[in-house]
């Protein structure tokens, strides 16, 4: 991660220093695109935490400036370093209000923006300014195909950087993280790339008036993504509230469902689960104890791991029946129903929930000492003959080791 941040900082310093020394080429164009990036940064208001592209208009404007060769039929003369300087300066101006409210852009996001825009500018500006691009491809379909290939490479560069940063911060395997980032390109990422290219081509023909016209569709797309994300968040909060019913009724320890869900998701990432599989795992982990509500006498501390196997399976089946009535995907109910089966008969999410639930039951969710965590892991390892998959237990151990072998606090 330090390498990425260092490269972004070096490129930023070079761009700002060169622009200050040599002066701003075609300041009107730079001001117009800079204003668009500022507006895009201001429009990040309402972005959720962890959102992959919280400022799509700013990203599209930066990409369009990097790919700008003409404006209303007149050749442009800005270079790579000026592109970086304008993008960084505009992003800083647009972030002032967010920083004042304590919600400035993440450093990782800024570094990615600088490097991906710099990559696109390095691939385009020297070729265009030298005339080599026009001599070889002209202004027809081959030129458009070149832009398309360049956009794909830029999106791939961004995905590689994002996955590398997540890998450095979380320690999860790089391959699944990269798959998640590549899948995200099909969402708002593809809209950003397409809008950036269309803006550059439209400005080349119609001039700077094309900028406000072509940013409107992306703004509407951004609003649609925000609504979808809000619905997903509300849906998850509803499931989490339902899962807390066992805690409120005194059937399980406070925070048990949340701890199991958080740790299960981390183990799932460690084992390579991505996308929808992780969502199913999280929902199933939150609701894995819902079957205990059918019991007349609560299990002491909600520790179903210590019950006889037939009783565990009965509770799991009752829980699955309840989950099927909530409207969540049927795959979630399957995981809940099969969490007490021998691991060789279970789908991977059920194996993860079973092992993590047993770990939290054995430690009591207190995390008062590393010995308790190590003792629980040792008991899980002893049960790998039938009850727990060895790979799941070892992945759980690695996740815990990165967190200091301490369960999440209750509550």
Tab-separated table of C-alpha atoms in Angstrom:
chain	number	residue	atom	x	y	z
A	1	UNK	CA	0.000	0.000	0.000
A	2	UNK	CA	2.905	2.345	0.727
A	3	UNK	CA	4.165	1.799	-2.806
A	4	UNK	CA	0.800	2.857	-4.269
A	5	UNK	CA	0.525	5.893	-2.012
A	6	UNK	CA	4.133	6.830	-2.752
A	7	UNK	CA	3.632	6.545	-6.504
A	8	UNK	CA	0.484	8.679	-6.332
A	9	UNK	CA	2.240	11.300	-4.195
A	10	UNK	CA	5.224	11.413	-6.559
A	11	UNK	CA	3.022	11.821	-9.619
A	12	UNK	CA	0.988	14.525	-7.861
A	13	UNK	CA	4.080	16.503	-6.856
A	14	UNK	CA	5.512	16.218	-10.370
A	15	UNK	CA	2.263	17.381	-11.956
A	16	UNK	CA	1.814	20.358	-9.641
A	17	UNK	CA	5.483	21.391	-9.858
A	18	UNK	CA	5.568	21.193	-13.663
A	19	UNK	CA	2.311	23.112	-14.071
A	20	UNK	CA	3.421	25.855	-11.680
A	21	UNK	CA	6.754	26.174	-13.490
A	22	UNK	CA	5.589	25.936	-17.105
A	23	UNK	CA	2.205	27.585	-16.678
A	24	UNK	CA	-1.286	26.324	-17.503
A	25	UNK	CA	-1.878	25.397	-21.140
A	26	UNK	CA	-5.310	26.416	-22.453
A	27	UNK	CA	-6.604	27.558	-19.037
A	28	UNK	CA	-10.206	27.770	-20.239
A	29	UNK	CA	-10.344	24.062	-20.940
A	30	UNK	CA	-8.593	23.268	-17.668
A	31	UNK	CA	-11.037	25.476	-15.744
A	32	UNK	CA	-14.086	23.868	-17.361
A	33	UNK	CA	-12.983	20.314	-16.603
A	34	UNK	CA	-11.759	21.343	-13.164
A	35	UNK	CA	-15.186	22.818	-12.388
A	36	UNK	CA	-16.843	19.584	-13.489
A	37	UNK	CA	-14.576	17.572	-11.163
A	38	UNK	CA	-15.354	19.957	-8.277
A	39	UNK	CA	-19.088	19.505	-8.866
A	40	UNK	CA	-18.566	15.738	-8.974
A	41	UNK	CA	-16.703	15.806	-5.659
A	42	UNK	CA	-19.458	17.883	-4.077
A	43	UNK	CA	-22.013	15.353	-5.348
A	44	UNK	CA	-20.412	12.627	-3.224
A	45	UNK	CA	-22.790	13.798	-0.467
A	46	UNK	CA	-24.854	10.831	0.685
A	47	UNK	CA	-22.278	8.236	-0.367
A	48	UNK	CA	-22.240	5.216	1.913
A	49	UNK	CA	-19.100	4.038	3.729
A	50	UNK	CA	-16.982	1.775	1.548
A	51	UNK	CA	-18.762	2.808	-1.664
A	52	UNK	CA	-16.455	1.908	-4.547
A	53	UNK	CA	-16.937	5.127	-6.558
A	54	UNK	CA	-18.526	7.827	-4.376
A	55	UNK	CA	-17.869	10.608	-6.929
A	56	UNK	CA	-18.612	9.169	-10.394
A	57	UNK	CA	-19.089	12.557	-12.075
A	58	UNK	CA	-15.697	13.713	-10.844
A	59	UNK	CA	-14.105	10.446	-11.991
A	60	UNK	CA	-15.732	10.710	-15.436
A	61	UNK	CA	-14.645	14.349	-15.785
A	62	UNK	CA	-11.066	13.464	-14.857
A	63	UNK	CA	-11.038	10.600	-17.355
A	64	UNK	CA	-12.507	12.833	-20.082
A	65	UNK	CA	-9.775	15.441	-19.555
A	66	UNK	CA	-7.123	12.722	-19.775
A	67	UNK	CA	-8.595	11.569	-23.120
A	68	UNK	CA	-9.227	15.048	-24.540
A	69	UNK	CA	-7.509	15.613	-27.883
A	70	UNK	CA	-9.671	18.314	-29.441
A	71	UNK	CA	-12.219	20.917	-28.363
A	72	UNK	CA	-14.669	22.096	-31.026
A	73	UNK	CA	-12.215	21.015	-33.729
A	74	UNK	CA	-9.177	22.742	-32.177
A	75	UNK	CA	-6.260	20.613	-30.983
A	76	UNK	CA	-5.462	20.691	-27.283
A	77	UNK	CA	-1.924	21.051	-25.992
A	78	UNK	CA	-2.080	19.999	-22.349
A	79	UNK	CA	0.061	17.051	-21.361
A	80	UNK	CA	0.085	14.260	-18.808
A	81	UNK	CA	1.418	16.300	-15.899
A	82	UNK	CA	-1.126	19.073	-16.408
A	83	UNK	CA	-3.916	16.481	-16.424
A	84	UNK	CA	-2.723	15.178	-13.045
A	85	UNK	CA	-2.334	18.718	-11.638
A	86	UNK	CA	-5.836	19.817	-12.702
A	87	UNK	CA	-7.469	16.617	-11.420
A	88	UNK	CA	-5.716	16.819	-8.036
A	89	UNK	CA	-6.346	20.557	-7.584
A	90	UNK	CA	-10.028	20.223	-8.484
A	91	UNK	CA	-10.470	17.189	-6.226
A	92	UNK	CA	-8.906	19.100	-3.317
A	93	UNK	CA	-11.214	22.076	-3.866
A	94	UNK	CA	-14.245	19.812	-4.062
A	95	UNK	CA	-13.232	17.989	-0.881
A	96	UNK	CA	-12.918	21.113	1.293
A	97	UNK	CA	-16.540	21.052	2.479
A	98	UNK	CA	-16.400	17.310	3.129
A	99	UNK	CA	-13.205	17.677	5.148
A	100	UNK	CA	-14.803	20.501	7.145
A	101	UNK	CA	-17.598	18.128	8.080
A	102	UNK	CA	-15.155	15.347	8.961
A	103	UNK	CA	-15.999	13.181	5.955
A	104	UNK	CA	-13.169	13.780	3.526
A	105	UNK	CA	-12.291	11.312	0.750
A	106	UNK	CA	-10.290	8.244	1.741
A	107	UNK	CA	-6.583	8.325	0.941
A	108	UNK	CA	-6.865	5.041	-0.978
A	109	UNK	CA	-9.543	6.512	-3.231
A	110	UNK	CA	-7.467	9.614	-3.950
A	111	UNK	CA	-4.385	7.529	-4.770
A	112	UNK	CA	-6.396	5.330	-7.133
A	113	UNK	CA	-7.885	8.360	-8.893
A	114	UNK	CA	-4.459	9.923	-9.460
A	115	UNK	CA	-2.825	6.744	-10.747
A	116	UNK	CA	-5.664	5.610	-13.018
A	117	UNK	CA	-6.105	9.056	-14.574
A	118	UNK	CA	-2.339	9.290	-14.947
A	119	UNK	CA	-2.303	5.895	-16.654
A	120	UNK	CA	-4.994	6.945	-19.144
A	121	UNK	CA	-3.218	10.247	-19.849
A	122	UNK	CA	0.168	8.534	-20.368
A	123	UNK	CA	-1.397	6.119	-22.857
A	124	UNK	CA	-3.265	8.848	-24.782
A	125	UNK	CA	-1.709	12.322	-24.564
A	126	UNK	CA	1.804	11.622	-25.968
A	127	UNK	CA	0.383	9.657	-28.895
A	128	UNK	CA	-2.201	12.332	-29.712
A	129	UNK	CA	0.030	15.378	-29.229
A	130	UNK	CA	2.735	13.883	-31.433
A	131	UNK	CA	0.198	13.252	-34.226
A	132	UNK	CA	1.073	9.561	-34.263
A	133	UNK	CA	-2.415	8.518	-33.233
A	134	UNK	CA	-4.119	10.392	-36.065
A	135	UNK	CA	-1.602	9.214	-38.672
A	136	UNK	CA	-2.120	5.576	-37.739
A	137	UNK	CA	-5.828	5.468	-36.851
A	138	UNK	CA	-7.426	8.618	-38.244
A	139	UNK	CA	-10.696	9.835	-36.691
A	140	UNK	CA	-12.918	6.909	-37.691
A	141	UNK	CA	-13.946	3.634	-36.051
A	142	UNK	CA	-10.353	2.609	-35.307
A	143	UNK	CA	-9.944	5.708	-33.157
A	144	UNK	CA	-13.113	4.814	-31.228
A	145	UNK	CA	-11.858	1.226	-30.849
A	146	UNK	CA	-8.565	2.550	-29.487
A	147	UNK	CA	-10.451	4.583	-26.874
A	148	UNK	CA	-12.508	1.529	-25.939
A	149	UNK	CA	-9.404	-0.607	-25.421
A	150	UNK	CA	-7.782	2.179	-23.421
A	151	UNK	CA	-10.862	2.457	-21.219
A	152	UNK	CA	-10.804	-1.292	-20.557
A	153	UNK	CA	-7.122	-1.123	-19.608
A	154	UNK	CA	-7.782	1.866	-17.338
A	155	UNK	CA	-10.642	0.056	-15.602
A	156	UNK	CA	-8.413	-3.012	-15.185
A	157	UNK	CA	-5.664	-0.810	-13.715
A	158	UNK	CA	-8.131	0.648	-11.221
A	159	UNK	CA	-9.382	-2.819	-10.221
A	160	UNK	CA	-5.830	-4.118	-9.738
A	161	UNK	CA	-4.958	-1.135	-7.527
A	162	UNK	CA	-8.152	-1.393	-5.475
A	163	UNK	CA	-7.658	-5.123	-4.874
A	164	UNK	CA	-4.003	-4.594	-3.935
A	165	UNK	CA	-4.953	-1.948	-1.379
A	166	UNK	CA	-7.633	-4.162	0.146
A	167	UNK	CA	-5.159	-7.043	0.270
A	168	UNK	CA	-2.612	-4.898	2.118
A	169	UNK	CA	-5.220	-3.594	4.569
A	170	UNK	CA	-7.144	-6.810	5.312
A	171	UNK	CA	-4.791	-9.675	4.447
A	172	UNK	CA	-7.499	-11.484	2.463
A	173	UNK	CA	-6.472	-13.472	-0.655
A	174	UNK	CA	-5.805	-11.251	-3.656
A	175	UNK	CA	-7.614	-13.360	-6.278
A	176	UNK	CA	-11.142	-13.141	-4.796
A	177	UNK	CA	-10.677	-9.444	-4.037
A	178	UNK	CA	-9.695	-8.818	-7.662
A	179	UNK	CA	-12.732	-10.771	-8.877
A	180	UNK	CA	-14.954	-8.575	-6.705
A	181	UNK	CA	-13.378	-5.425	-8.142
A	182	UNK	CA	-13.714	-6.668	-11.725
A	183	UNK	CA	-17.352	-7.504	-11.086
A	184	UNK	CA	-17.885	-3.989	-9.749
A	185	UNK	CA	-16.716	-2.571	-13.091
A	186	UNK	CA	-19.971	-3.803	-14.604
A	187	UNK	CA	-21.859	-1.447	-12.289
A	188	UNK	CA	-21.020	2.203	-11.757
A	189	UNK	CA	-17.502	1.624	-13.125
A	190	UNK	CA	-18.757	0.962	-16.644
A	191	UNK	CA	-20.973	4.069	-16.487
A	192	UNK	CA	-17.986	6.199	-15.437
A	193	UNK	CA	-15.761	4.872	-18.234
A	194	UNK	CA	-18.437	5.233	-20.907
A	195	UNK	CA	-19.364	8.752	-19.808
A	196	UNK	CA	-15.713	9.843	-19.717
A	197	UNK	CA	-15.129	8.637	-23.272
A	198	UNK	CA	-18.374	10.128	-24.585
A	199	UNK	CA	-17.572	13.468	-22.949
A	200	UNK	CA	-14.128	13.565	-24.586
A	201	UNK	CA	-15.583	12.741	-28.010
A	202	UNK	CA	-18.494	15.174	-27.634
A	203	UNK	CA	-16.266	18.071	-26.534
A	204	UNK	CA	-14.048	17.409	-29.546
A	205	UNK	CA	-17.032	18.134	-31.807
A	206	UNK	CA	-19.385	20.426	-29.869
A	207	UNK	CA	-17.035	22.188	-27.463
A	208	UNK	CA	-17.262	22.647	-23.719
A	209	UNK	CA	-21.074	22.967	-23.800
A	210	UNK	CA	-21.159	19.186	-24.091
A	211	UNK	CA	-19.899	18.744	-20.515
A	212	UNK	CA	-23.085	19.656	-18.593
A	213	UNK	CA	-25.237	17.822	-21.139
A	214	UNK	CA	-23.414	14.515	-20.928
A	215	UNK	CA	-22.947	14.493	-17.158
A	216	UNK	CA	-26.731	14.426	-16.566
A	217	UNK	CA	-27.185	10.707	-17.443
A	218	UNK	CA	-24.347	9.788	-15.062
A	219	UNK	CA	-25.914	11.913	-12.320
A	220	UNK	CA	-29.187	10.015	-12.746
A	221	UNK	CA	-27.281	6.729	-12.683
A	222	UNK	CA	-25.555	7.813	-9.479
A	223	UNK	CA	-28.900	8.591	-7.851
A	224	UNK	CA	-30.248	5.189	-8.912
A	225	UNK	CA	-27.235	3.400	-7.420
A	226	UNK	CA	-27.648	5.355	-4.193
A	227	UNK	CA	-31.311	4.344	-3.940
A	228	UNK	CA	-30.405	0.723	-4.603
A	229	UNK	CA	-27.674	0.858	-1.943
A	230	UNK	CA	-30.128	2.417	0.529
A	231	UNK	CA	-32.614	-0.388	-0.099
A	232	UNK	CA	-29.874	-2.995	0.422
A	233	UNK	CA	-28.825	-1.309	3.666
A	234	UNK	CA	-32.389	-1.193	4.957
A	235	UNK	CA	-32.873	-4.848	4.008
A	236	UNK	CA	-29.757	-5.865	5.917
A	237	UNK	CA	-30.785	-3.806	8.944
A	238	UNK	CA	-34.156	-5.560	8.944
A	239	UNK	CA	-32.469	-8.958	8.932
A	240	UNK	CA	-30.093	-7.877	11.707
A	241	UNK	CA	-33.033	-6.651	13.791
A	242	UNK	CA	-34.851	-9.961	13.304
A	243	UNK	CA	-31.690	-11.835	14.285
A	244	UNK	CA	-31.547	-9.881	17.548
A	245	UNK	CA	-34.888	-11.372	18.600
A	246	UNK	CA	-33.040	-14.300	20.179
A	247	UNK	CA	-30.892	-11.910	22.214
A	248	UNK	CA	-33.819	-9.779	23.337
A	249	UNK	CA	-35.735	-12.921	24.369
A	250	UNK	CA	-32.721	-14.131	26.360
A	251	UNK	CA	-31.975	-17.172	24.212
A	252	UNK	CA	-28.468	-16.092	23.148
A	253	UNK	CA	-25.716	-13.857	24.500
A	254	UNK	CA	-25.771	-10.167	23.551
A	255	UNK	CA	-23.957	-9.564	20.273
A	256	UNK	CA	-23.655	-13.264	19.423
A	257	UNK	CA	-25.322	-13.041	15.993
A	258	UNK	CA	-23.326	-9.946	15.035
A	259	UNK	CA	-20.034	-11.511	16.101
A	260	UNK	CA	-20.741	-14.723	14.220
A	261	UNK	CA	-21.765	-12.787	11.089
A	262	UNK	CA	-18.681	-10.559	11.169
A	263	UNK	CA	-16.258	-13.416	11.741
A	264	UNK	CA	-18.009	-15.707	9.228
A	265	UNK	CA	-17.743	-13.048	6.525
A	266	UNK	CA	-14.032	-12.651	7.220
A	267	UNK	CA	-13.507	-16.426	7.049
A	268	UNK	CA	-15.547	-16.566	3.840
A	269	UNK	CA	-13.280	-13.968	2.237
A	270	UNK	CA	-10.258	-15.897	3.450
A	271	UNK	CA	-11.638	-18.983	1.664
A	272	UNK	CA	-12.323	-17.070	-1.560
A	273	UNK	CA	-16.061	-16.350	-1.370
A	274	UNK	CA	-17.146	-13.191	-3.158
A	275	UNK	CA	-20.227	-11.229	-4.145
A	276	UNK	CA	-23.563	-12.934	-3.623
A	277	UNK	CA	-22.020	-15.898	-1.795
A	278	UNK	CA	-20.707	-13.545	0.888
A	279	UNK	CA	-24.141	-11.937	1.213
A	280	UNK	CA	-25.798	-15.334	1.690
A	281	UNK	CA	-23.167	-16.234	4.274
A	282	UNK	CA	-23.676	-12.996	6.209
A	283	UNK	CA	-27.479	-13.297	6.267
A	284	UNK	CA	-27.317	-16.958	7.314
A	285	UNK	CA	-24.818	-16.177	10.071
A	286	UNK	CA	-27.058	-13.419	11.410
A	287	UNK	CA	-30.092	-15.720	11.493
A	288	UNK	CA	-28.437	-19.025	12.370
A	289	UNK	CA	-29.968	-19.160	15.903
A	290	UNK	CA	-33.478	-18.039	14.988
A	291	UNK	CA	-34.749	-21.610	15.537
A	292	UNK	CA	-34.108	-21.287	19.275
A	293	UNK	CA	-37.235	-19.152	19.540
A	294	UNK	CA	-39.244	-22.382	19.246
A	295	UNK	CA	-37.723	-23.821	22.434
A	296	UNK	CA	-39.760	-23.858	25.636
A	297	UNK	CA	-36.640	-23.791	27.807
A	298	UNK	CA	-33.726	-21.709	26.512
A	299	UNK	CA	-30.359	-23.375	26.040
A	300	UNK	CA	-27.912	-22.120	28.697
A	301	UNK	CA	-26.169	-19.061	27.181
A	302	UNK	CA	-27.596	-20.087	23.774
A	303	UNK	CA	-24.645	-22.461	23.245
A	304	UNK	CA	-26.186	-24.987	20.847
A	305	UNK	CA	-22.723	-26.464	20.178
A	306	UNK	CA	-22.955	-28.301	23.502
A	307	UNK	CA	-26.360	-29.893	22.726
A	308	UNK	CA	-26.817	-33.447	21.390
A	309	UNK	CA	-26.604	-33.601	17.601
A	310	UNK	CA	-30.304	-34.526	17.068
A	311	UNK	CA	-31.336	-31.462	19.096
A	312	UNK	CA	-28.975	-29.250	17.104
A	313	UNK	CA	-30.501	-30.495	13.857
A	314	UNK	CA	-34.051	-29.955	15.119
A	315	UNK	CA	-33.272	-26.351	16.034
A	316	UNK	CA	-31.542	-25.818	12.673
A	317	UNK	CA	-34.555	-27.150	10.745
A	318	UNK	CA	-36.927	-24.970	12.739
A	319	UNK	CA	-34.682	-21.992	12.050
A	320	UNK	CA	-34.683	-22.736	8.339
A	321	UNK	CA	-38.479	-22.864	8.333
A	322	UNK	CA	-38.621	-19.450	9.994
A	323	UNK	CA	-36.084	-17.981	7.556
A	324	UNK	CA	-38.125	-19.172	4.570
A	325	UNK	CA	-41.011	-17.013	5.808
A	326	UNK	CA	-38.925	-13.820	5.871
A	327	UNK	CA	-38.513	-13.446	2.115
A	328	UNK	CA	-34.709	-13.773	2.062
A	329	UNK	CA	-33.146	-15.932	-0.694
A	330	UNK	CA	-33.747	-19.647	-0.253
A	331	UNK	CA	-29.991	-20.227	-0.184
A	332	UNK	CA	-29.919	-18.512	3.225
A	333	UNK	CA	-32.525	-20.938	4.594
A	334	UNK	CA	-30.531	-23.894	3.248
A	335	UNK	CA	-27.433	-22.742	5.130
A	336	UNK	CA	-29.414	-22.311	8.366
A	337	UNK	CA	-31.084	-25.724	7.984
A	338	UNK	CA	-27.869	-27.611	7.316
A	339	UNK	CA	-25.523	-25.991	9.828
A	340	UNK	CA	-25.784	-29.019	12.175
A	341	UNK	CA	-25.129	-31.673	9.490
A	342	UNK	CA	-21.767	-33.481	9.153
A	343	UNK	CA	-19.512	-31.024	7.343
A	344	UNK	CA	-18.976	-33.303	4.334
A	345	UNK	CA	-22.715	-32.992	3.587
A	346	UNK	CA	-22.847	-29.202	4.002
A	347	UNK	CA	-22.350	-26.359	1.534
A	348	UNK	CA	-19.317	-24.228	2.335
A	349	UNK	CA	-21.288	-21.340	3.951
A	350	UNK	CA	-22.903	-23.796	6.396
A	351	UNK	CA	-19.478	-25.201	7.293
A	352	UNK	CA	-18.236	-21.694	8.027
A	353	UNK	CA	-21.257	-20.746	10.159
A	354	UNK	CA	-21.001	-23.989	12.129
A	355	UNK	CA	-17.315	-23.531	12.951
A	356	UNK	CA	-17.595	-19.827	13.809
A	357	UNK	CA	-20.720	-20.376	15.910
A	358	UNK	CA	-18.931	-23.133	17.834
A	359	UNK	CA	-15.937	-20.852	18.369
A	360	UNK	CA	-18.105	-18.050	19.770
A	361	UNK	CA	-20.014	-20.524	21.974
A	362	UNK	CA	-16.789	-21.986	23.343
A	363	UNK	CA	-15.203	-18.617	24.076
A	364	UNK	CA	-18.400	-17.127	25.420
A	365	UNK	CA	-17.860	-14.112	23.168
A	366	UNK	CA	-15.831	-12.457	25.902
A	367	UNK	CA	-12.296	-12.539	24.493
A	368	UNK	CA	-10.927	-12.068	28.011
A	369	UNK	CA	-7.735	-13.977	27.218
A	370	UNK	CA	-5.868	-15.412	24.289
A	371	UNK	CA	-5.867	-18.753	26.097
A	372	UNK	CA	-9.627	-19.051	25.771
A	373	UNK	CA	-9.431	-18.396	22.054
A	374	UNK	CA	-6.559	-20.850	21.601
A	375	UNK	CA	-8.385	-23.475	23.646
A	376	UNK	CA	-11.512	-23.062	21.508
A	377	UNK	CA	-9.486	-23.416	18.310
A	378	UNK	CA	-7.854	-26.554	19.676
A	379	UNK	CA	-11.276	-28.076	20.382
A	380	UNK	CA	-12.376	-27.219	16.846
A	381	UNK	CA	-9.252	-28.893	15.458
A	382	UNK	CA	-10.026	-32.017	17.477
A	383	UNK	CA	-13.476	-32.069	15.869
A	384	UNK	CA	-12.261	-31.883	12.268
A	385	UNK	CA	-12.808	-35.602	11.795
A	386	UNK	CA	-16.562	-35.155	11.428
A	387	UNK	CA	-17.903	-31.858	12.748
A	388	UNK	CA	-15.701	-29.155	11.218
A	389	UNK	CA	-13.871	-28.857	7.913
A	390	UNK	CA	-10.108	-28.547	8.553
A	391	UNK	CA	-9.677	-25.786	5.940
A	392	UNK	CA	-12.423	-23.716	7.585
A	393	UNK	CA	-10.865	-24.082	11.033
A	394	UNK	CA	-7.422	-23.087	9.757
A	395	UNK	CA	-8.886	-20.098	7.906
A	396	UNK	CA	-10.626	-19.073	11.120
A	397	UNK	CA	-7.296	-19.345	12.945
A	398	UNK	CA	-5.594	-17.099	10.364
A	399	UNK	CA	-8.343	-14.497	10.596
A	400	UNK	CA	-8.153	-14.506	14.380
A	401	UNK	CA	-4.369	-14.298	14.311
A	402	UNK	CA	-4.562	-11.094	12.265
A	403	UNK	CA	-6.968	-9.715	14.864
A	404	UNK	CA	-4.942	-10.791	17.874
A	405	UNK	CA	-6.928	-13.964	18.694
A	406	UNK	CA	-9.666	-11.933	20.335
A	407	UNK	CA	-13.383	-12.271	19.534
A	408	UNK	CA	-15.368	-9.141	18.789
A	409	UNK	CA	-16.738	-7.464	21.895
A	410	UNK	CA	-20.322	-8.256	22.850
A	411	UNK	CA	-23.211	-5.875	22.257
